[in-house]
Amino acid sequence: MELWADNTLSEFAIIYDSKFVIRTKEQGEYTKMIDKSGLFQDVYSFTNGIDDINHFKREENVPDAILLDIEMPQMDAWDFLDELISIQPCFENRKIIYIVSSSIALEDKEKAEHYQCVKNFLSKPVNLEKLQSIAEG
């Protein structure tokens, strides 16, 4: 995990089912919480797993952290993780993915534990305290 001199993560990707209104290079969106937090240098946003998979097929750089919503259109978190590991095996052993869910289902948390790349399972809503814990690794 690469930290800048001011202890911010250099790259952060969010794959979320609803508009999280975050700053992104591609979409030019802004959110007060993430933008003002100053915790992340570059933030990439995708509203479905397929777009993100296509991004990782083209990019060799792996973000320092990924916030992954469990329920997304076209591809859920589990399908996304399986596909990601198949195209970028380096993800399998790097604990950089934080699964986010409004579900409190124990089976979702247990399933997340089967993926070595999943660092933590977070409950929605994502607040500043949770973002700080991601930035701290």
CSV table of N, CA, C and O in Angstrom, one decimal:
chain,number,residue,atom,x,y,z
A,1,MET,N,0.8,-1.2,0.0
A,1,MET,CA,0.0,0.0,0.0
A,1,MET,C,0.9,1.2,0.0
A,1,MET,O,1.7,1.4,0.9
A,2,GLU,N,0.7,2.1,-1.0
A,2,GLU,CA,1.6,3.2,-1.1
A,2,GLU,C,1.0,4.4,-0.4
A,2,GLU,O,-0.2,4.8,-0.7
A,3,LEU,N,1.7,5.0,0.5
A,3,LEU,CA,1.3,6.2,1.2
A,3,LEU,C,2.1,7.4,0.8
A,3,LEU,O,3.3,7.3,0.6
A,4,TRP,N,1.4,8.5,0.6
A,4,TRP,CA,2.1,9.7,0.2
A,4,TRP,C,2.7,10.3,1.5
A,4,TRP,O,2.4,9.8,2.6
A,5,ALA,N,3.6,11.3,1.4
A,5,ALA,CA,4.2,11.9,2.6
A,5,ALA,C,3.2,12.3,3.6
A,5,ALA,O,3.5,12.3,4.8
A,6,ASP,N,2.0,12.7,3.2
A,6,ASP,CA,1.0,13.2,4.1
A,6,ASP,C,0.1,12.0,4.6
A,6,ASP,O,-1.0,12.3,5.1
A,7,ASN,N,0.5,10.8,4.4
A,7,ASN,CA,-0.2,9.6,4.9
A,7,ASN,C,-1.5,9.4,4.1
A,7,ASN,O,-2.5,8.8,4.7
A,8,THR,N,-1.6,9.8,2.9
A,8,THR,CA,-2.8,9.5,2.1
A,8,THR,C,-2.5,8.4,1.2
A,8,THR,O,-1.4,8.2,0.8
A,9,LEU,N,-3.5,7.6,0.8
A,9,LEU,CA,-3.3,6.5,-0.2
A,9,LEU,C,-3.2,7.2,-1.5
A,9,LEU,O,-3.9,8.2,-1.8
A,10,SER,N,-2.4,6.6,-2.4
A,10,SER,CA,-2.2,7.2,-3.7
A,10,SER,C,-3.4,6.8,-4.6
A,10,SER,O,-3.9,7.7,-5.4
A,11,GLU,N,-3.9,5.6,-4.7
A,11,GLU,CA,-5.0,5.2,-5.5
A,11,GLU,C,-6.1,4.5,-4.8
A,11,GLU,O,-5.8,3.6,-4.0
A,12,PHE,N,-7.3,4.8,-5.1
A,12,PHE,CA,-8.5,4.3,-4.4
A,12,PHE,C,-9.6,4.1,-5.4
A,12,PHE,O,-9.9,5.0,-6.2
A,13,ALA,N,-10.1,2.9,-5.5
A,13,ALA,CA,-11.2,2.6,-6.5
A,13,ALA,C,-12.5,2.2,-5.7
A,13,ALA,O,-12.4,1.6,-4.7
A,14,ILE,N,-13.6,2.7,-6.3
A,14,ILE,CA,-14.9,2.5,-5.7
A,14,ILE,C,-15.8,1.8,-6.7
A,14,ILE,O,-15.9,2.4,-7.8
A,15,ILE,N,-16.3,0.7,-6.4
A,15,ILE,CA,-17.3,0.0,-7.3
A,15,ILE,C,-18.6,-0.1,-6.5
A,15,ILE,O,-18.7,-0.8,-5.5
A,16,TYR,N,-19.5,0.7,-6.8
A,16,TYR,CA,-20.7,1.0,-6.0
A,16,TYR,C,-22.0,0.9,-6.9
A,16,TYR,O,-22.0,1.4,-8.0
A,17,ASP,N,-23.1,0.5,-6.3
A,17,ASP,CA,-24.3,0.3,-7.1
A,17,ASP,C,-25.1,1.6,-7.2
A,17,ASP,O,-25.9,1.7,-8.1
A,18,SER,N,-24.8,2.6,-6.4
A,18,SER,CA,-25.6,3.8,-6.6
A,18,SER,C,-24.6,5.0,-6.6
A,18,SER,O,-23.4,4.8,-6.3
A,19,LYS,N,-25.0,6.1,-7.1
A,19,LYS,CA,-24.1,7.3,-7.2
A,19,LYS,C,-23.6,7.6,-5.8
A,19,LYS,O,-24.4,7.9,-4.9
A,20,PHE,N,-22.3,7.5,-5.6
A,20,PHE,CA,-21.7,7.8,-4.3
A,20,PHE,C,-21.2,9.3,-4.4
A,20,PHE,O,-20.7,9.8,-3.4
A,21,VAL,N,-21.4,9.9,-5.5
A,21,VAL,CA,-21.0,11.3,-5.8
A,21,VAL,C,-19.5,11.5,-5.3
A,21,VAL,O,-19.3,12.2,-4.4
A,22,ILE,N,-18.6,10.9,-6.0
A,22,ILE,CA,-17.2,11.0,-5.6
A,22,ILE,C,-16.4,11.7,-6.7
A,22,ILE,O,-16.9,11.7,-7.9
A,23,ARG,N,-15.3,12.2,-6.4
A,23,ARG,CA,-14.4,12.8,-7.4
A,23,ARG,C,-13.8,11.7,-8.2
A,23,ARG,O,-13.2,10.8,-7.7
A,24,THR,N,-13.9,11.8,-9.5
A,24,THR,CA,-13.3,10.9,-10.4
A,24,THR,C,-12.6,11.6,-11.5
A,24,THR,O,-13.1,12.6,-12.0
A,25,LYS,N,-11.6,11.1,-12.1
A,25,LYS,CA,-10.9,11.7,-13.2
A,25,LYS,C,-11.8,11.5,-14.4
A,25,LYS,O,-12.0,12.4,-15.3
A,26,GLU,N,-12.5,10.3,-14.6
A,26,GLU,CA,-13.3,10.0,-15.8
A,26,GLU,C,-14.6,10.8,-15.8
A,26,GLU,O,-15.1,11.2,-16.8
A,27,GLN,N,-15.3,10.9,-14.7
A,27,GLN,CA,-16.6,11.4,-14.6
A,27,GLN,C,-16.8,12.8,-14.1
A,27,GLN,O,-17.8,13.5,-14.2
A,28,GLY,N,-15.7,13.4,-13.5
A,28,GLY,CA,-15.8,14.7,-13.0
A,28,GLY,C,-16.8,15.0,-11.9
A,28,GLY,O,-17.3,16.1,-11.7
A,29,GLU,N,-17.2,13.9,-11.1
A,29,GLU,CA,-18.1,14.1,-10.0
A,29,GLU,C,-17.4,14.5,-8.7
A,29,GLU,O,-16.2,14.3,-8.6
A,30,TYR,N,-18.2,15.0,-7.8
A,30,TYR,CA,-17.6,15.4,-6.5
A,30,TYR,C,-18.4,15.0,-5.4
A,30,TYR,O,-19.6,14.9,-5.4
A,31,THR,N,-17.8,14.6,-4.3
A,31,THR,CA,-18.5,14.4,-3.0
A,31,THR,C,-17.7,15.1,-2.0
A,31,THR,O,-16.5,15.1,-1.9
A,32,LYS,N,-18.4,15.7,-1.1
A,32,LYS,CA,-17.8,16.4,0.0
A,32,LYS,C,-17.0,15.5,0.9
A,32,LYS,O,-15.9,15.8,1.3
A,33,MET,N,-17.6,14.4,1.3
A,33,MET,CA,-17.0,13.5,2.2
A,33,MET,C,-15.6,13.0,1.8
A,33,MET,O,-14.6,13.1,2.5
A,34,ILE,N,-15.5,12.4,0.6
A,34,ILE,CA,-14.3,11.8,0.1
A,34,ILE,C,-13.3,12.9,-0.3
A,34,ILE,O,-12.1,12.9,0.1
A,35,ASP,N,-13.8,13.9,-1.0
A,35,ASP,CA,-12.9,15.0,-1.5
A,35,ASP,C,-12.3,15.8,-0.4
A,35,ASP,O,-11.1,16.0,-0.3
A,36,LYS,N,-13.1,16.2,0.6
A,36,LYS,CA,-12.7,17.0,1.7
A,36,LYS,C,-11.8,16.2,2.7
A,36,LYS,O,-11.1,16.8,3.4
A,37,SER,N,-12.0,14.9,2.7
A,37,SER,CA,-11.2,14.1,3.6
A,37,SER,C,-9.8,14.1,3.4
A,37,SER,O,-8.9,14.0,4.3
A,38,GLY,N,-9.4,14.3,2.1
A,38,GLY,CA,-8.0,14.3,1.7
A,38,GLY,C,-7.2,13.0,2.0
A,38,GLY,O,-6.0,13.0,2.0
A,39,LEU,N,-8.0,11.9,2.1
A,39,LEU,CA,-7.4,10.7,2.4
A,39,LEU,C,-6.8,9.9,1.2
A,39,LEU,O,-6.0,9.1,1.3
A,40,PHE,N,-7.3,10.3,0.0
A,40,PHE,CA,-6.9,9.6,-1.2
A,40,PHE,C,-6.5,10.6,-2.3
A,40,PHE,O,-7.1,11.6,-2.5
A,41,GLN,N,-5.3,10.3,-2.9
A,41,GLN,CA,-4.8,11.1,-4.0
A,41,GLN,C,-5.6,11.0,-5.3
A,41,GLN,O,-6.0,12.0,-5.9
A,42,ASP,N,-5.9,9.8,-5.7
A,42,ASP,CA,-6.6,9.6,-7.0
A,42,ASP,C,-7.8,8.6,-6.6
A,42,ASP,O,-7.6,7.6,-6.1
A,43,VAL,N,-9.0,9.0,-7.0
A,43,VAL,CA,-10.2,8.2,-6.8
A,43,VAL,C,-10.8,7.8,-8.1
A,43,VAL,O,-11.0,8.7,-8.9
A,44,TYR,N,-11.1,6.5,-8.3
A,44,TYR,CA,-11.7,6.1,-9.5
A,44,TYR,C,-13.0,5.5,-9.1
A,44,TYR,O,-13.1,4.8,-8.1
A,45,SER,N,-14.1,5.8,-9.9
A,45,SER,CA,-15.4,5.3,-9.6
A,45,SER,C,-16.0,4.5,-10.7
A,45,SER,O,-15.9,4.9,-11.9
A,46,PHE,N,-16.6,3.4,-10.4
A,46,PHE,CA,-17.3,2.6,-11.3
A,46,PHE,C,-18.7,2.3,-10.7
A,46,PHE,O,-18.8,2.0,-9.5
A,47,THR,N,-19.7,2.3,-11.5
A,47,THR,CA,-21.1,2.0,-11.0
A,47,THR,C,-21.5,0.6,-11.3
A,47,THR,O,-22.6,0.2,-11.0
A,48,ASN,N,-20.6,-0.2,-11.9
A,48,ASN,CA,-20.9,-1.6,-12.0
A,48,ASN,C,-19.6,-2.4,-12.2
A,48,ASN,O,-18.6,-1.8,-12.6
A,49,GLY,N,-19.6,-3.6,-11.8
A,49,GLY,CA,-18.3,-4.4,-11.8
A,49,GLY,C,-17.8,-4.6,-13.2
A,49,GLY,O,-16.5,-4.8,-13.3
A,50,ILE,N,-18.6,-4.7,-14.2
A,50,ILE,CA,-18.1,-5.0,-15.6
A,50,ILE,C,-17.2,-3.8,-16.0
A,50,ILE,O,-16.1,-4.1,-16.6
A,51,ASP,N,-17.6,-2.6,-15.8
A,51,ASP,CA,-16.7,-1.5,-16.2
A,51,ASP,C,-15.4,-1.5,-15.5
A,51,ASP,O,-14.3,-1.2,-16.0
A,52,ASP,N,-15.4,-1.9,-14.2
A,52,ASP,CA,-14.1,-2.0,-13.4
A,52,ASP,C,-13.3,-3.1,-13.9
A,52,ASP,O,-12.1,-3.0,-14.1
A,53,ILE,N,-13.9,-4.3,-14.2
A,53,ILE,CA,-13.1,-5.4,-14.8
A,53,ILE,C,-12.5,-5.0,-16.1
A,53,ILE,O,-11.3,-5.3,-16.3
A,54,ASN,N,-13.2,-4.3,-16.9
A,54,ASN,CA,-12.6,-3.8,-18.2
A,54,ASN,C,-11.5,-2.9,-17.9
A,54,ASN,O,-10.4,-2.9,-18.6
A,55,HIS,N,-11.6,-2.0,-16.9
A,55,HIS,CA,-10.5,-1.1,-16.5
A,55,HIS,C,-9.3,-1.9,-16.1
A,55,HIS,O,-8.1,-1.6,-16.6
A,56,PHE,N,-9.4,-2.9,-15.3
A,56,PHE,CA,-8.3,-3.7,-14.8
A,56,PHE,C,-7.7,-4.6,-15.9
A,56,PHE,O,-6.5,-5.0,-15.8
A,57,LYS,N,-8.5,-4.9,-17.0
A,57,LYS,CA,-7.9,-5.6,-18.1
A,57,LYS,C,-6.9,-4.7,-18.9
A,57,LYS,O,-6.0,-5.2,-19.5
A,58,ARG,N,-7.2,-3.4,-18.9
A,58,ARG,CA,-6.3,-2.4,-19.6
A,58,ARG,C,-5.2,-1.9,-18.7
A,58,ARG,O,-4.1,-1.6,-19.2
A,59,GLU,N,-5.4,-1.8,-17.4
A,59,GLU,CA,-4.4,-1.2,-16.5
A,59,GLU,C,-3.6,-2.2,-15.8
A,59,GLU,O,-4.1,-3.2,-15.4
A,60,GLU,N,-2.3,-2.0,-15.7
A,60,GLU,CA,-1.5,-2.9,-15.0
A,60,GLU,C,-1.4,-2.4,-13.5
A,60,GLU,O,-1.1,-3.2,-12.6
A,61,ASN,N,-1.6,-1.2,-13.2
A,61,ASN,CA,-1.5,-0.7,-11.9
A,61,ASN,C,-2.7,-1.1,-11.1
A,61,ASN,O,-3.8,-1.1,-11.5
A,62,VAL,N,-2.4,-1.6,-9.9
A,62,VAL,CA,-3.4,-2.0,-8.9
A,62,VAL,C,-3.6,-0.9,-7.9
A,62,VAL,O,-2.6,-0.4,-7.3
A,63,PRO,N,-4.9,-0.5,-7.6
A,63,PRO,CA,-5.1,0.5,-6.6
A,63,PRO,C,-4.6,0.0,-5.2
A,63,PRO,O,-4.5,-1.2,-5.0
A,64,ASP,N,-4.4,1.0,-4.3
A,64,ASP,CA,-4.1,0.6,-3.0
A,64,ASP,C,-5.2,0.1,-2.2
A,64,ASP,O,-5.0,-0.7,-1.2
A,65,ALA,N,-6.4,0.4,-2.5
A,65,ALA,CA,-7.6,0.0,-1.9
A,65,ALA,C,-8.8,0.0,-2.8
A,65,ALA,O,-8.9,0.9,-3.7
A,66,ILE,N,-9.7,-1.0,-2.7
A,66,ILE,CA,-10.9,-1.0,-3.5
A,66,ILE,C,-12.1,-1.1,-2.5
A,66,ILE,O,-12.1,-2.0,-1.7
A,67,LEU,N,-13.1,-0.3,-2.6
A,67,LEU,CA,-14.3,-0.3,-1.9
A,67,LEU,C,-15.3,-1.0,-2.8
A,67,LEU,O,-15.7,-0.4,-3.9
A,68,LEU,N,-15.8,-2.2,-2.5
A,68,LEU,CA,-16.6,-3.0,-3.4
A,68,LEU,C,-18.0,-3.2,-2.8
A,68,LEU,O,-18.1,-3.9,-1.8
A,69,ASP,N,-19.0,-2.7,-3.5
A,69,ASP,CA,-20.4,-2.9,-3.0
A,69,ASP,C,-20.8,-4.4,-3.4
A,69,ASP,O,-20.5,-4.9,-4.4
A,70,ILE,N,-21.5,-5.0,-2.4
A,70,ILE,CA,-21.8,-6.4,-2.6
A,70,ILE,C,-22.9,-6.6,-3.7
A,70,ILE,O,-22.9,-7.5,-4.4
A,71,GLU,N,-23.8,-5.6,-3.8
A,71,GLU,CA,-24.9,-5.7,-4.8
A,71,GLU,C,-24.7,-4.6,-5.8
A,71,GLU,O,-24.7,-3.4,-5.5
A,72,MET,N,-24.5,-5.0,-7.1
A,72,MET,CA,-24.3,-4.1,-8.2
A,72,MET,C,-25.1,-4.6,-9.4
A,72,MET,O,-25.4,-5.8,-9.5
A,73,PRO,N,-25.4,-3.7,-10.3
A,73,PRO,CA,-26.0,-4.2,-11.5
A,73,PRO,C,-25.1,-4.9,-12.4
A,73,PRO,O,-23.9,-4.7,-12.3
A,74,GLN,N,-25.5,-5.9,-13.1
A,74,GLN,CA,-24.8,-6.7,-14.0
A,74,GLN,C,-23.8,-7.7,-13.4
A,74,GLN,O,-23.6,-8.8,-14.0
A,75,MET,N,-23.2,-7.4,-12.3
A,75,MET,CA,-22.2,-8.3,-11.7
A,75,MET,C,-22.2,-8.1,-10.2
A,75,MET,O,-21.9,-6.9,-9.8
A,76,ASP,N,-22.4,-9.1,-9.3
A,76,ASP,CA,-22.3,-8.8,-7.9
A,76,ASP,C,-20.9,-8.9,-7.4
A,76,ASP,O,-20.0,-9.2,-8.2
A,77,ALA,N,-20.6,-8.7,-6.2
A,77,ALA,CA,-19.3,-8.6,-5.7
A,77,ALA,C,-18.6,-10.0,-5.8
A,77,ALA,O,-17.4,-10.0,-6.1
A,78,TRP,N,-19.3,-11.1,-5.7
A,78,TRP,CA,-18.7,-12.4,-5.7
A,78,TRP,C,-18.3,-12.7,-7.2
A,78,TRP,O,-17.2,-13.2,-7.4
A,79,ASP,N,-19.1,-12.4,-8.1
A,79,ASP,CA,-18.8,-12.5,-9.5
A,79,ASP,C,-17.6,-11.6,-9.9
A,79,ASP,O,-16.7,-12.1,-10.6
A,80,PHE,N,-17.6,-10.4,-9.4
A,80,PHE,CA,-16.5,-9.5,-9.6
A,80,PHE,C,-15.2,-10.0,-9.1
A,80,PHE,O,-14.2,-10.0,-9.8
A,81,LEU,N,-15.2,-10.5,-7.9
A,81,LEU,CA,-13.9,-11.0,-7.3
A,81,LEU,C,-13.4,-12.2,-8.1
A,81,LEU,O,-12.2,-12.3,-8.3
A,82,ASP,N,-14.3,-13.1,-8.5
A,82,ASP,CA,-13.8,-14.3,-9.2
A,82,ASP,C,-13.2,-13.9,-10.6
A,82,ASP,O,-12.2,-14.4,-11.0
A,83,GLU,N,-13.9,-12.9,-11.2
A,83,GLU,CA,-13.4,-12.4,-12.5
A,83,GLU,C,-12.1,-11.7,-12.3
A,83,GLU,O,-11.1,-11.8,-13.1
A,84,LEU,N,-12.0,-10.8,-11.3
A,84,LEU,CA,-10.8,-10.0,-11.1
A,84,LEU,C,-9.6,-10.9,-10.8
A,84,LEU,O,-8.5,-10.7,-11.4
A,85,ILE,N,-9.8,-11.9,-10.0
A,85,ILE,CA,-8.7,-12.9,-9.7
A,85,ILE,C,-8.2,-13.6,-11.0
A,85,ILE,O,-7.1,-13.9,-11.2
A,86,SER,N,-9.2,-13.9,-11.8
A,86,SER,CA,-8.8,-14.7,-13.0
A,86,SER,C,-8.1,-13.8,-14.0
A,86,SER,O,-7.2,-14.3,-14.8
A,87,ILE,N,-8.3,-12.5,-14.1
A,87,ILE,CA,-7.6,-11.7,-15.0
A,87,ILE,C,-6.3,-11.0,-14.4
A,87,ILE,O,-5.4,-10.6,-15.1
A,88,GLN,N,-6.4,-10.9,-13.1
A,88,GLN,CA,-5.2,-10.2,-12.4
A,88,GLN,C,-4.9,-11.1,-11.2
A,88,GLN,O,-5.3,-10.8,-10.1
A,89,PRO,N,-4.2,-12.2,-11.3
A,89,PRO,CA,-3.9,-13.1,-10.2
A,89,PRO,C,-3.2,-12.4,-9.0
A,89,PRO,O,-3.3,-12.9,-7.9
A,90,CYS,N,-2.6,-11.3,-9.3
A,90,CYS,CA,-1.9,-10.6,-8.2
A,90,CYS,C,-2.9,-10.1,-7.1
A,90,CYS,O,-2.5,-9.9,-6.0
A,91,PHE,N,-4.2,-10.0,-7.5
A,91,PHE,CA,-5.2,-9.6,-6.5
A,91,PHE,C,-5.4,-10.6,-5.4
A,91,PHE,O,-5.8,-10.3,-4.3
A,92,GLU,N,-5.3,-11.9,-5.8
A,92,GLU,CA,-5.6,-13.0,-4.9
A,92,GLU,C,-5.0,-12.9,-3.5
A,92,GLU,O,-5.6,-13.2,-2.5
A,93,ASN,N,-3.7,-12.5,-3.5
A,93,ASN,CA,-3.0,-12.5,-2.3
A,93,ASN,C,-2.7,-11.1,-1.7
A,93,ASN,O,-2.0,-10.9,-0.7
A,94,ARG,N,-3.4,-10.1,-2.2
A,94,ARG,CA,-3.2,-8.7,-1.7
A,94,ARG,C,-4.5,-8.3,-1.0
A,94,ARG,O,-5.6,-8.2,-1.7
A,95,LYS,N,-4.5,-8.1,0.3
A,95,LYS,CA,-5.7,-7.7,1.0
A,95,LYS,C,-5.9,-6.2,0.9
A,95,LYS,O,-5.5,-5.4,1.7
A,96,ILE,N,-6.6,-5.9,-0.2
A,96,ILE,CA,-6.9,-4.5,-0.5
A,96,ILE,C,-8.4,-4.2,-0.7
A,96,ILE,O,-8.8,-3.0,-0.9
A,97,ILE,N,-9.2,-5.2,-0.7
A,97,ILE,CA,-10.6,-5.0,-1.0
A,97,ILE,C,-11.5,-5.0,0.2
A,97,ILE,O,-11.3,-5.8,1.1
A,98,TYR,N,-12.3,-3.9,0.3
A,98,TYR,CA,-13.2,-3.8,1.4
A,98,TYR,C,-14.6,-3.9,0.8
A,98,TYR,O,-15.1,-3.1,0.0
A,99,ILE,N,-15.3,-5.0,1.2
A,99,ILE,CA,-16.7,-5.2,0.8
A,99,ILE,C,-17.6,-4.4,1.6
A,99,ILE,O,-17.5,-4.4,2.8
A,100,VAL,N,-18.6,-3.7,0.9
A,100,VAL,CA,-19.6,-2.9,1.6
A,100,VAL,C,-20.9,-3.4,1.3
A,100,VAL,O,-21.3,-3.8,0.2
A,101,SER,N,-21.8,-3.5,2.4
A,101,SER,CA,-23.1,-4.0,2.2
A,101,SER,C,-24.1,-3.4,3.2
A,101,SER,O,-23.7,-3.1,4.4
A,102,SER,N,-25.3,-3.3,2.8
A,102,SER,CA,-26.3,-3.0,3.8
A,102,SER,C,-26.9,-4.2,4.5
A,102,SER,O,-27.6,-4.1,5.4
A,103,SER,N,-26.4,-5.4,4.0
A,103,SER,CA,-26.8,-6.6,4.6
A,103,SER,C,-26.1,-6.9,5.9
A,103,SER,O,-24.9,-6.6,6.0
A,104,ILE,N,-26.8,-7.6,6.8
A,104,ILE,CA,-26.1,-8.0,8.0
A,104,ILE,C,-26.0,-9.6,8.0
A,104,ILE,O,-25.8,-10.2,9.0
A,105,ALA,N,-26.3,-10.1,6.8
A,105,ALA,CA,-26.3,-11.6,6.7
A,105,ALA,C,-24.9,-12.2,7.0
A,105,ALA,O,-23.9,-11.8,6.4
A,106,LEU,N,-24.9,-13.1,8.0
A,106,LEU,CA,-23.7,-13.8,8.4
A,106,LEU,C,-23.0,-14.5,7.2
A,106,LEU,O,-21.8,-14.6,7.1
A,107,GLU,N,-23.9,-15.1,6.3
A,107,GLU,CA,-23.3,-15.9,5.2
A,107,GLU,C,-22.5,-15.0,4.3
A,107,GLU,O,-21.5,-15.4,3.7
A,108,ASP,N,-22.9,-13.7,4.1
A,108,ASP,CA,-22.1,-12.8,3.3
A,108,ASP,C,-20.7,-12.5,3.9
A,108,ASP,O,-19.7,-12.5,3.2
A,109,LYS,N,-20.7,-12.3,5.2
A,109,LYS,CA,-19.4,-12.1,5.9
A,109,LYS,C,-18.5,-13.3,5.8
A,109,LYS,O,-17.3,-13.2,5.6
A,110,GLU,N,-19.1,-14.5,6.0
A,110,GLU,CA,-18.4,-15.7,5.9
A,110,GLU,C,-17.8,-16.0,4.5
A,110,GLU,O,-16.7,-16.4,4.3
A,111,LYS,N,-18.7,-15.6,3.5
A,111,LYS,CA,-18.2,-15.8,2.1
A,111,LYS,C,-17.0,-14.9,1.8
A,111,LYS,O,-16.1,-15.3,1.1
A,112,ALA,N,-17.1,-13.7,2.3
A,112,ALA,CA,-16.0,-12.7,2.1
A,112,ALA,C,-14.7,-13.2,2.7
A,112,ALA,O,-13.6,-13.0,2.1
A,113,GLU,N,-14.8,-14.0,3.8
A,113,GLU,CA,-13.6,-14.5,4.4
A,113,GLU,C,-12.9,-15.6,3.5
A,113,GLU,O,-11.7,-15.9,3.7
A,114,HIS,N,-13.6,-16.1,2.5
A,114,HIS,CA,-13.0,-17.1,1.6
A,114,HIS,C,-12.1,-16.5,0.5
A,114,HIS,O,-11.4,-17.2,-0.2
A,115,TYR,N,-12.2,-15.2,0.4
A,115,TYR,CA,-11.3,-14.5,-0.6
A,115,TYR,C,-10.2,-13.8,0.2
A,115,TYR,O,-10.4,-12.9,1.0
A,116,GLN,N,-9.0,-14.3,-0.1
A,116,GLN,CA,-7.8,-13.7,0.5
A,116,GLN,C,-7.6,-12.2,0.3
A,116,GLN,O,-7.0,-11.5,1.0
A,117,CYS,N,-8.1,-11.7,-0.9
A,117,CYS,CA,-7.9,-10.3,-1.2
A,117,CYS,C,-8.9,-9.4,-0.4
A,117,CYS,O,-8.7,-8.2,-0.5
A,118,VAL,N,-9.8,-10.0,0.3
A,118,VAL,CA,-10.8,-9.1,1.0
A,118,VAL,C,-10.2,-8.8,2.4
A,118,VAL,O,-9.9,-9.7,3.2
A,119,LYS,N,-10.0,-7.5,2.7
A,119,LYS,CA,-9.4,-7.1,3.9
A,119,LYS,C,-10.5,-7.0,5.0
A,119,LYS,O,-10.2,-7.3,6.2
A,120,ASN,N,-11.7,-6.5,4.6
A,120,ASN,CA,-12.7,-6.2,5.6
A,120,ASN,C,-14.1,-6.2,5.0
A,120,ASN,O,-14.2,-6.0,3.8
A,121,PHE,N,-15.1,-6.4,5.8
A,121,PHE,CA,-16.5,-6.3,5.4
A,121,PHE,C,-17.1,-5.2,6.2
A,121,PHE,O,-17.1,-5.2,7.4
A,122,LEU,N,-17.5,-4.2,5.5
A,122,LEU,CA,-18.0,-2.9,6.1
A,122,LEU,C,-19.6,-2.8,5.9
A,122,LEU,O,-20.0,-3.1,4.8
A,123,SER,N,-20.2,-2.3,6.9
A,123,SER,CA,-21.7,-2.1,6.8
A,123,SER,C,-21.9,-0.7,6.3
A,123,SER,O,-21.2,0.3,6.6
A,124,LYS,N,-22.9,-0.5,5.4
A,124,LYS,CA,-23.3,0.8,5.0
A,124,LYS,C,-24.0,1.5,6.1
A,124,LYS,O,-24.7,0.8,6.9
A,125,PRO,N,-24.0,2.8,6.1
A,125,PRO,CA,-23.4,3.7,5.2
A,125,PRO,C,-21.9,3.8,5.4
A,125,PRO,O,-21.4,3.6,6.6
A,126,VAL,N,-21.1,4.2,4.4
A,126,VAL,CA,-19.7,4.4,4.6
A,126,VAL,C,-19.6,5.9,5.1
A,126,VAL,O,-20.1,6.8,4.4
A,127,ASN,N,-18.9,6.0,6.2
A,127,ASN,CA,-18.8,7.3,6.8
A,127,ASN,C,-17.3,7.7,6.8
A,127,ASN,O,-16.4,6.9,6.4
A,128,LEU,N,-17.0,8.8,7.3
A,128,LEU,CA,-15.6,9.3,7.4
A,128,LEU,C,-14.7,8.4,8.2
A,128,LEU,O,-13.6,8.1,7.9
A,129,GLU,N,-15.2,7.9,9.3
A,129,GLU,CA,-14.5,7.0,10.2
A,129,GLU,C,-14.1,5.7,9.4
A,129,GLU,O,-12.9,5.2,9.5
A,130,LYS,N,-15.0,5.2,8.6
A,130,LYS,CA,-14.7,4.0,7.8
A,130,LYS,C,-13.7,4.3,6.7
A,130,LYS,O,-12.8,3.5,6.5
A,131,LEU,N,-13.8,5.4,6.1
A,131,LEU,CA,-12.8,5.8,5.1
A,131,LEU,C,-11.4,6.0,5.7
A,131,LEU,O,-10.4,5.6,5.2
A,132,GLN,N,-11.4,6.5,6.9
A,132,GLN,CA,-10.1,6.7,7.6
A,132,GLN,C,-9.5,5.3,8.0
A,132,GLN,O,-8.2,5.1,7.8
A,133,SER,N,-10.3,4.4,8.3
A,133,SER,CA,-9.8,3.0,8.6
A,133,SER,C,-9.2,2.4,7.3
A,133,SER,O,-8.2,1.7,7.4
A,134,ILE,N,-9.8,2.6,6.2
A,134,ILE,CA,-9.3,2.1,4.9
A,134,ILE,C,-8.0,2.8,4.6
A,134,ILE,O,-7.0,2.1,4.2
A,135,ALA,N,-7.9,4.1,4.8
A,135,ALA,CA,-6.7,4.8,4.5
A,135,ALA,C,-5.5,4.4,5.4
A,135,ALA,O,-4.4,4.4,4.9
A,136,GLU,N,-5.8,4.0,6.6
A,136,GLU,CA,-4.8,3.6,7.5
A,136,GLU,C,-4.4,2.1,7.2
A,136,GLU,O,-3.4,1.7,7.7
A,137,GLY,N,-5.2,1.4,6.4
A,137,GLY,CA,-4.8,0.1,6.1
A,137,GLY,C,-5.2,-0.9,7.1
A,137,GLY,O,-4.8,-2.0,7.2
